[in-house]
PDB file of C-alpha atoms in Angstrom:
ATOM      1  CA  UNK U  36      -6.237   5.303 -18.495  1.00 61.00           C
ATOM      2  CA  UNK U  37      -4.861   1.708 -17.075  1.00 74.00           C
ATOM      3  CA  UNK U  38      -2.525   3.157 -14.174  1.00 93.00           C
ATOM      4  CA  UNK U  39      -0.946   0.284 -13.261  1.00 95.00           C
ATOM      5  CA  UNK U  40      -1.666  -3.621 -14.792  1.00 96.00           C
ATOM      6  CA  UNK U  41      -0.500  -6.202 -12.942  1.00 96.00           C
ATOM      7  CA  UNK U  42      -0.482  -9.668 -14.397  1.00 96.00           C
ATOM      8  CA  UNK U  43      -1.516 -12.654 -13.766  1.00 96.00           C
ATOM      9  CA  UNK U  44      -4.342 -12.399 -11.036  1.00 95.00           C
ATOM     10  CA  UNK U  45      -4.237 -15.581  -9.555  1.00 96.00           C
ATOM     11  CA  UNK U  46      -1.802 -18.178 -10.062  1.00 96.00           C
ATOM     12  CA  UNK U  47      -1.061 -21.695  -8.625  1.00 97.00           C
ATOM     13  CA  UNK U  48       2.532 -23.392  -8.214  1.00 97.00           C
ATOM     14  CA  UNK U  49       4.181 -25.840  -6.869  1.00 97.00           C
ATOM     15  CA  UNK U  50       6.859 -25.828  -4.378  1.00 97.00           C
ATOM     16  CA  UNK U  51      10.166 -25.162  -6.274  1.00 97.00           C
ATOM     17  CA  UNK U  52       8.780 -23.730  -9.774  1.00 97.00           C
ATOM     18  CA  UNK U  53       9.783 -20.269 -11.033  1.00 96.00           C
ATOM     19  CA  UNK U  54       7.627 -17.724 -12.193  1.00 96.00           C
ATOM     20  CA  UNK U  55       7.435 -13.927 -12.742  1.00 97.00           C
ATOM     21  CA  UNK U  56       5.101 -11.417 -11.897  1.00 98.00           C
ATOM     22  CA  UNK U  57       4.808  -8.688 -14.612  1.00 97.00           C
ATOM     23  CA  UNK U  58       3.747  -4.690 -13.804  1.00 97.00           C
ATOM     24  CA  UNK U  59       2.889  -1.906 -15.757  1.00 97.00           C
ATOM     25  CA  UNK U  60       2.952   1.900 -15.297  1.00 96.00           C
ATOM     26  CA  UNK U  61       1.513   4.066 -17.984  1.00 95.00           C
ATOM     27  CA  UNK U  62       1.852   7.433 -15.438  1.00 92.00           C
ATOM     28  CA  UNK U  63       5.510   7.822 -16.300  1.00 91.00           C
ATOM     29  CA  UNK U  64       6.391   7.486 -13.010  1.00 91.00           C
ATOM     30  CA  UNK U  65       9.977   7.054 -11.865  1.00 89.00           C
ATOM     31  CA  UNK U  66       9.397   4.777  -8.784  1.00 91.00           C
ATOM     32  CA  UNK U  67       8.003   1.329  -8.890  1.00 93.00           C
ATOM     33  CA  UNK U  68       7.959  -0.762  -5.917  1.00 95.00           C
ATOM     34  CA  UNK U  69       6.669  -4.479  -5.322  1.00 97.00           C
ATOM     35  CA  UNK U  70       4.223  -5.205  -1.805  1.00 97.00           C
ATOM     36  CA  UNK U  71       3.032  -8.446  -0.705  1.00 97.00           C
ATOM     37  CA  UNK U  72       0.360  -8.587   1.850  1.00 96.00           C
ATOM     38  CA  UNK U  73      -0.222 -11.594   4.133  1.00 93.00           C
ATOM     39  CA  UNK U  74      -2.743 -12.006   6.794  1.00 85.00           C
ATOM     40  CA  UNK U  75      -2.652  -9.687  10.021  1.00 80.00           C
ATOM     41  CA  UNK U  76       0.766  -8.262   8.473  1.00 82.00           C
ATOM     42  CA  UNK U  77      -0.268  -5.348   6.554  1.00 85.00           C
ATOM     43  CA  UNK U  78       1.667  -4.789   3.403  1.00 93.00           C
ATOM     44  CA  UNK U  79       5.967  -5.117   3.433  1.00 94.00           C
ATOM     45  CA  UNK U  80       7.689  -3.702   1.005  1.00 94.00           C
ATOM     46  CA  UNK U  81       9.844  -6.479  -0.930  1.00 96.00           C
ATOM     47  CA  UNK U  82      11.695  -4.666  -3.511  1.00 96.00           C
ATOM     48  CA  UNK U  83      11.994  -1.431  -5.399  1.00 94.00           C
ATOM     49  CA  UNK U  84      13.068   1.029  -8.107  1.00 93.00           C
ATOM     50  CA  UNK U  85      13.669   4.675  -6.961  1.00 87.00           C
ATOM     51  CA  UNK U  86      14.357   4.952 -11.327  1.00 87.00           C
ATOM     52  CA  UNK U  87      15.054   3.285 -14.519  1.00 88.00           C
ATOM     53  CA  UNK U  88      17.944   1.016 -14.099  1.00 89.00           C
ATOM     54  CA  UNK U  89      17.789   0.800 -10.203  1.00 92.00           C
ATOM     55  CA  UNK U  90      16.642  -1.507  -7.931  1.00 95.00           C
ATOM     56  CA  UNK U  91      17.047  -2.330  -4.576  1.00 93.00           C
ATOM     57  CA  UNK U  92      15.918  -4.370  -1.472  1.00 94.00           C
ATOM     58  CA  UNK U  93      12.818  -3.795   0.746  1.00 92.00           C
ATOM     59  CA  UNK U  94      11.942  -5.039   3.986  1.00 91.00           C
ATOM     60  CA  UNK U  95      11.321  -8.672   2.817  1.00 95.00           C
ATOM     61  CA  UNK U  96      13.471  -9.600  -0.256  1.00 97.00           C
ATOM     62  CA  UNK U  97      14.967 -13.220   0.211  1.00 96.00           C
ATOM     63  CA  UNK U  98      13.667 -15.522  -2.777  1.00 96.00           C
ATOM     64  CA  UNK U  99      12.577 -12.684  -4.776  1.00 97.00           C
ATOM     65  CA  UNK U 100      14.581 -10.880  -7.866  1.00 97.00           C
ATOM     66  CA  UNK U 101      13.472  -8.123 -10.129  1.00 97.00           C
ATOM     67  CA  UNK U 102      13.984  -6.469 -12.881  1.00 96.00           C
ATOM     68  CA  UNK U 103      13.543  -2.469 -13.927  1.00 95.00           C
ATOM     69  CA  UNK U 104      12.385  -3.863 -17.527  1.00 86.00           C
ATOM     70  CA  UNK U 105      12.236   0.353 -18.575  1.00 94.00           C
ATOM     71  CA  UNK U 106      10.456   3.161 -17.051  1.00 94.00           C
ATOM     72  CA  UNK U 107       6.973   1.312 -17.604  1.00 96.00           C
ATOM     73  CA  UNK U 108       7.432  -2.335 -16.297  1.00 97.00           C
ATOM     74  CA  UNK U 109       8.766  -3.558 -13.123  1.00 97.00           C
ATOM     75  CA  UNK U 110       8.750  -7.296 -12.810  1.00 97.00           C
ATOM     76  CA  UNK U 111       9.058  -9.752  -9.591  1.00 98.00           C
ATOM     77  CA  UNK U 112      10.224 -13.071 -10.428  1.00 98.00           C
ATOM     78  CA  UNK U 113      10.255 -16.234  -8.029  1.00 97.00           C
ATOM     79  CA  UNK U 114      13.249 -18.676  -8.710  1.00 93.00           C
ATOM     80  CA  UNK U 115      12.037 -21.083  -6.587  1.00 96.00           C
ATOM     81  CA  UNK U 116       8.477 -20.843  -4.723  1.00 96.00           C
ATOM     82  CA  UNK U 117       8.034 -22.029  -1.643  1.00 97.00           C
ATOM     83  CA  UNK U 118       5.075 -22.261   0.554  1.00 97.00           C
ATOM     84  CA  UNK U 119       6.120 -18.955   2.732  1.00 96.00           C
ATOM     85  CA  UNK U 120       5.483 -17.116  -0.668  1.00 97.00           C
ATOM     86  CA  UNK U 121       1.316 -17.602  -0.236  1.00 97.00           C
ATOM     87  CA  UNK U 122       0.597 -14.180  -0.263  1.00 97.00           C
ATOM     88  CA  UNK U 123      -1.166 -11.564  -2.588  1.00 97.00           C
ATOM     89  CA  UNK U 124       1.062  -9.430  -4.107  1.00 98.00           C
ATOM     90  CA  UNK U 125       1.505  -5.361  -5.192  1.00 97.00           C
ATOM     91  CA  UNK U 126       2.933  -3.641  -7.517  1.00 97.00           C
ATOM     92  CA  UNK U 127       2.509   0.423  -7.340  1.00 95.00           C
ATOM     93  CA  UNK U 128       4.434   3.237  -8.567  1.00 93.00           C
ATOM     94  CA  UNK U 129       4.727   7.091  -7.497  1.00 89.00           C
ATOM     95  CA  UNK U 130       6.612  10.210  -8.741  1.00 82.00           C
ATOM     96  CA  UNK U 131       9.947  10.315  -7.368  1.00 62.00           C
ATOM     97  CA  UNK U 132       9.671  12.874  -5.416  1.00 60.00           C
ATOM     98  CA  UNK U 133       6.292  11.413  -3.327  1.00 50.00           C
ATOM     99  CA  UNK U 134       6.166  14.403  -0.751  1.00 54.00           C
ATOM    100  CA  UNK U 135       3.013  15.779  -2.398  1.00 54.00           C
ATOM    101  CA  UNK U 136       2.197  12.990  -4.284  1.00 65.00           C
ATOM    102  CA  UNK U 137       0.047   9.649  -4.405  1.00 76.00           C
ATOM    103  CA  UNK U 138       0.857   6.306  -4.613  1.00 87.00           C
ATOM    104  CA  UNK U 139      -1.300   4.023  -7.210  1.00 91.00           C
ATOM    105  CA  UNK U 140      -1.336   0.270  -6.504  1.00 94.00           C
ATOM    106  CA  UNK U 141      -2.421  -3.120  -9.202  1.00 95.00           C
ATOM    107  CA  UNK U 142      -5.155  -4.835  -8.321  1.00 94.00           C
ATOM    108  CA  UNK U 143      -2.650  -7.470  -7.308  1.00 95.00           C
ATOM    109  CA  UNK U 144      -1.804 -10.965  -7.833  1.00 96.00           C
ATOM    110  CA  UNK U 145      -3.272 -13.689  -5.521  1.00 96.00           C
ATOM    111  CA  UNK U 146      -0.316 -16.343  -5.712  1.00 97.00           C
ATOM    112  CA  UNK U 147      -0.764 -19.882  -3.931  1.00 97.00           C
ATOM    113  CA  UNK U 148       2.416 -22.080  -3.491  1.00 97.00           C
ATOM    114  CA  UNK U 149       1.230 -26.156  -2.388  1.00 96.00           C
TER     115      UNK U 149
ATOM    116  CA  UNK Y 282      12.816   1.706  12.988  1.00 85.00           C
ATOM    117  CA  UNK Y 283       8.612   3.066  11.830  1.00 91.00           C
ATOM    118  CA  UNK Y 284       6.113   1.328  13.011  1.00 93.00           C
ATOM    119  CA  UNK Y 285       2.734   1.811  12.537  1.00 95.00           C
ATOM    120  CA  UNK Y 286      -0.198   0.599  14.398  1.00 96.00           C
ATOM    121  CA  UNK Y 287      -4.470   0.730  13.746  1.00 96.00           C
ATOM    122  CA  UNK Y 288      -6.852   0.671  16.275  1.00 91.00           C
ATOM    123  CA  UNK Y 289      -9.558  -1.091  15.858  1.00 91.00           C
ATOM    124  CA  UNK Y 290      -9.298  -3.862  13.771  1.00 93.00           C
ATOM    125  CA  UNK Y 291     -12.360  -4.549  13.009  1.00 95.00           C
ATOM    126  CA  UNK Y 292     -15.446  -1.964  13.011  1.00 96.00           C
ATOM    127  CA  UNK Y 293     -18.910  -2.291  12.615  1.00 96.00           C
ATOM    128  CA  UNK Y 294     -22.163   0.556  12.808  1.00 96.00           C
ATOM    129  CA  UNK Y 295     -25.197   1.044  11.264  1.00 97.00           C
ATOM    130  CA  UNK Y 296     -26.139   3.074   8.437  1.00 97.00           C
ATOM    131  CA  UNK Y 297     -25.551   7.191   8.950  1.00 97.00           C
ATOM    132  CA  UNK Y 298     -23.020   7.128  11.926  1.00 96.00           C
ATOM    133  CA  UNK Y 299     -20.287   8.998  11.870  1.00 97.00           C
ATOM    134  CA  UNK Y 300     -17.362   7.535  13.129  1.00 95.00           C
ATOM    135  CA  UNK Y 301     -13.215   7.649  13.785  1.00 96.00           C
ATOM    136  CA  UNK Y 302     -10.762   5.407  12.529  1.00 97.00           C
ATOM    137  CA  UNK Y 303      -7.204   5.657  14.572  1.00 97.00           C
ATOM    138  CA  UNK Y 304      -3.580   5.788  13.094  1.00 98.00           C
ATOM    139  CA  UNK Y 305      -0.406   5.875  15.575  1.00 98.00           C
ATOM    140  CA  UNK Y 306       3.474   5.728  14.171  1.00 97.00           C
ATOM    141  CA  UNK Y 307       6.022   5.689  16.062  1.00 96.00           C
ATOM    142  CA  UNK Y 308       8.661   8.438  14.824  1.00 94.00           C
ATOM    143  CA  UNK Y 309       7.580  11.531  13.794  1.00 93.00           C
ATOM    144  CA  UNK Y 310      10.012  11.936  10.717  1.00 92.00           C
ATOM    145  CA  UNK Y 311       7.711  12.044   8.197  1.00 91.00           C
ATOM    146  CA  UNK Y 312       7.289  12.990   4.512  1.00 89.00           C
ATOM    147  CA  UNK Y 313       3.142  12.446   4.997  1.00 91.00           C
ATOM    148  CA  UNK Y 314       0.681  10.171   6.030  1.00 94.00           C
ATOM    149  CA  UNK Y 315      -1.820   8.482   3.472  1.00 94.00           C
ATOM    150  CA  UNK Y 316      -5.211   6.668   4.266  1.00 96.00           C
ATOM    151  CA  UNK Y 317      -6.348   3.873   1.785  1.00 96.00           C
ATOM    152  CA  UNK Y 318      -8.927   2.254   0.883  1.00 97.00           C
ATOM    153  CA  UNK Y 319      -9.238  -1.669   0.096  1.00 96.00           C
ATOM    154  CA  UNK Y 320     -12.262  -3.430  -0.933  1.00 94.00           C
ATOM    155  CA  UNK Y 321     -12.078  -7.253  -0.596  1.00 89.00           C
ATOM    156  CA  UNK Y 322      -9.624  -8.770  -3.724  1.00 86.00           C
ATOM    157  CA  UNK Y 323      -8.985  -5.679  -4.698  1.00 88.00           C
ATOM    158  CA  UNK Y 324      -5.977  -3.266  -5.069  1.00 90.00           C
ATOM    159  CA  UNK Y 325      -5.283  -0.184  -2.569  1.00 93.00           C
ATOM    160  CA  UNK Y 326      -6.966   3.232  -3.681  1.00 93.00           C
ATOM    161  CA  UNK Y 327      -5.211   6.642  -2.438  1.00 91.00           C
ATOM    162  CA  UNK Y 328      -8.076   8.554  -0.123  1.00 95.00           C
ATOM    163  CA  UNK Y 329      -6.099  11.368   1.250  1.00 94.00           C
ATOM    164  CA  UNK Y 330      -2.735  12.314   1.619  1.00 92.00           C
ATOM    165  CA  UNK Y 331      -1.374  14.759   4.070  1.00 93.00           C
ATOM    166  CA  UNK Y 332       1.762  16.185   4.154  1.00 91.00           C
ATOM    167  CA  UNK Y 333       3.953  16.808   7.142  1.00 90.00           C
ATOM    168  CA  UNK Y 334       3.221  20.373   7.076  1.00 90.00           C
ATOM    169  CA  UNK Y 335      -0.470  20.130   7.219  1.00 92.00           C
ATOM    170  CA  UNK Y 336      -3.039  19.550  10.077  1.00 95.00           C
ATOM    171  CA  UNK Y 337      -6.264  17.899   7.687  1.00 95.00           C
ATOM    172  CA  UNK Y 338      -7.547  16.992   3.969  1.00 95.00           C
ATOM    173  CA  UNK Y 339     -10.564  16.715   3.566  1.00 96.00           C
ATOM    174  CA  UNK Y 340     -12.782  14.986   0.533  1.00 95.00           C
ATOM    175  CA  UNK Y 341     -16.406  14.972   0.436  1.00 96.00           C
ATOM    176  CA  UNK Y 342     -17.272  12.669   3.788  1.00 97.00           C
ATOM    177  CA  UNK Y 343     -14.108  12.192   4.850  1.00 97.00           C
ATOM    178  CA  UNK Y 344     -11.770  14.521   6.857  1.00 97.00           C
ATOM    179  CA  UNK Y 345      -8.036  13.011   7.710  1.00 97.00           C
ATOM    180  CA  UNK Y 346      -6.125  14.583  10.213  1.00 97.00           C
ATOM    181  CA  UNK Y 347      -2.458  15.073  11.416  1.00 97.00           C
ATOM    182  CA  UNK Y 348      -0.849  15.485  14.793  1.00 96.00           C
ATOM    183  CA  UNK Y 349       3.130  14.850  13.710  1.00 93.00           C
ATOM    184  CA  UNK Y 350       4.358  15.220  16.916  1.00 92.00           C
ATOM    185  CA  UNK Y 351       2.067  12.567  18.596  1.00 95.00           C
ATOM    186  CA  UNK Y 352       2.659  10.508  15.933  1.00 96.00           C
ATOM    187  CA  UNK Y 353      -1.413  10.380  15.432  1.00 97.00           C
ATOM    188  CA  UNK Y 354      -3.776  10.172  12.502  1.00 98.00           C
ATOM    189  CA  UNK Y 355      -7.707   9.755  12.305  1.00 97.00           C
ATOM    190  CA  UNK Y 356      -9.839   9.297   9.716  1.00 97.00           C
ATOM    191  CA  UNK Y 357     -13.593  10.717  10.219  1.00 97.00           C
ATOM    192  CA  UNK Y 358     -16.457   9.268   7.815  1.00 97.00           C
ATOM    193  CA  UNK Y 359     -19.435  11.232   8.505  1.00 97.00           C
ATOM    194  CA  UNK Y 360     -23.074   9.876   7.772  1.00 97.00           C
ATOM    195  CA  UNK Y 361     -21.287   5.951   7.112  1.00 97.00           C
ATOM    196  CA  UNK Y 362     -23.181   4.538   4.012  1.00 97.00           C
ATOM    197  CA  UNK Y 363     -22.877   0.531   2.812  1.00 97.00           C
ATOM    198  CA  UNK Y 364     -20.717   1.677   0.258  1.00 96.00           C
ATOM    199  CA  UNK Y 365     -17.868   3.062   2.375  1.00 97.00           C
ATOM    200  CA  UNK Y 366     -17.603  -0.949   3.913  1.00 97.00           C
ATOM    201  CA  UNK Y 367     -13.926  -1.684   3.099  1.00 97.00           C
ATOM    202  CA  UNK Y 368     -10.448  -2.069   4.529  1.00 96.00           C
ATOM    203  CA  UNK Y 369      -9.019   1.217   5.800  1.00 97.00           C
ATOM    204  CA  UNK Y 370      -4.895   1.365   5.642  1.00 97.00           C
ATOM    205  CA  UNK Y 371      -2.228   4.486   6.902  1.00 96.00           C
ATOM    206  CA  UNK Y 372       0.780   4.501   5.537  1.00 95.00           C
ATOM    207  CA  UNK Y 373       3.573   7.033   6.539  1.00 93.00           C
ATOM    208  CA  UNK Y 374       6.545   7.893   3.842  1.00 90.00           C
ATOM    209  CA  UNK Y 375       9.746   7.614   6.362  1.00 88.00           C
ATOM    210  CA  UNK Y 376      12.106  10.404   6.133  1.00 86.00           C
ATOM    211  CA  UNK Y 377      14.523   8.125   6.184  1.00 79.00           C
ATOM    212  CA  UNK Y 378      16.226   6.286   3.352  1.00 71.00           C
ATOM    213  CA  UNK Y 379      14.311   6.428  -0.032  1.00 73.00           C
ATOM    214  CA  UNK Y 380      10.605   7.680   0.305  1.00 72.00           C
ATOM    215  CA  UNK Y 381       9.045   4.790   0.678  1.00 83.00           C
ATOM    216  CA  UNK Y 382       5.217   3.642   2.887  1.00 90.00           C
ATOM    217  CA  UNK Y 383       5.764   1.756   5.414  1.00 92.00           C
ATOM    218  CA  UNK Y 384       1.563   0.561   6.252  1.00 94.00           C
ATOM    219  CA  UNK Y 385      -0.268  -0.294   9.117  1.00 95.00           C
ATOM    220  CA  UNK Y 386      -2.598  -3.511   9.262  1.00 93.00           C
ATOM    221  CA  UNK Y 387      -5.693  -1.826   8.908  1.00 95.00           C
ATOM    222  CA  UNK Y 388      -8.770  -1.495   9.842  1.00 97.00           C
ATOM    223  CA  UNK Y 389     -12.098  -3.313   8.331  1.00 96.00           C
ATOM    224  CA  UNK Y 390     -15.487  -1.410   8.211  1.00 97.00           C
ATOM    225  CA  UNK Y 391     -18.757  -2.958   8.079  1.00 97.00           C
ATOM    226  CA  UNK Y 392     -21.612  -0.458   7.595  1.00 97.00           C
ATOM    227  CA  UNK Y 393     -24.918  -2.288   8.131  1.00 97.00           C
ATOM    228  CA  UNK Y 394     -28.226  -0.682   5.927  1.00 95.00           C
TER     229      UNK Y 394
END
């Protein structure tokens, strides 16, 4: 009964490494979507998946790609971190249809660019 | 374009008060209105989730309602405990474009034994 796994929890990089963020949805949900949350901000909404084999932009999306893996995983990958990146990030997912329905949210990844 | 907006950011009462926490958005196209709760390094859990249609949820201690055409939510905790200290976040799902939340900053409760 995971919901949804994000991984890693906390990571550290440098300015200019890559790296990906991985989430996982065992609900079967068709919508995935990727948050980051920065200080007196709230949460924006950076990319997301309405379905398998769809993606598209949020509010915030420059320096971030993903990748609909398959139903279950929905990954966020960095190409090249920079220090405006700081920020804990969210993966969630919901039915497609989320009129009536909740959203479930990762416990997040704490990411740290110096 | 939504906005949404929390007032106040920062709360703090004693043990067994009940007390309000304020929602405002700023177009009244709506799918529903969640309220979340976020304890500190933690992920966001779903509290209650009203639809457009309806007025209030309620679970146990908490009662959420909705006035759509003020663009208004509260949250009521009666008889606070330590336990319910936390961030509280509303999100609205936009009627517009793919149902996404768009979330407000939140408000952070401190309930004192």
């Amino acid at each position: 009964n995971a919901g949804v796994t994000q991984t890693p929890k906390f990571q550290v990089l440098k300015t200019g490494q890559s790296m990906t963020l991985q989430c996982a949805q065992d609900m079967n949900h068709n919508s995935m979507y990727w948050y980051r949350q920065d200080p007196g901000m709230g949460l924006r909404l950076i990319y997301y998946s309405a379905s398998e084999g769809t993606t598209d932009k949020g509010e915030v999306p420059n320096g971030y790609n993903v990748s609909r893996l398959n139903k279950r995983e929905f990954s966020l990958r960095l190409e090249s971190a920079a220090p405006s990146q700081t920020s804990v990030y969210f993966c969630a997912s919901s039915p497609i249809d989320s009129q009536g329905n909740k959203a479930f949210f990762g416990q997040g990844t704490r990411l740290t660019v110096v | 374009k939504q906005e949404v907006t929390q007032i106040p950011a920062a709360l703090s009462v004693p043990e067994g008060e009940n007390l309000v926490l304020n929602c405002s958005f700023t177009d009244s196209a709506i799918y529903n209105l969640q309220w979340f709760r976020q304890d500190p390094g933690k992920g966001l859990t779903s509290l209650l989730l009203i639809q457009s249609s309806q007025r209030e949820q309620t679970s146990g201690r908490l009662n959420a309602s909705l006035d759509k055409s003020s663009g208004r939510s509260t949250l009521y905790i009666a008889a606070s405990q330590p336990g319910d200290s936390a961030t509280y976040l509303c999100a609205v799902t936009p009627r517009t474009g793919f149902q996404k939340l768009v979330f407000g900053t939140g408000t952070r409760l401190l309930v004192s034994p």
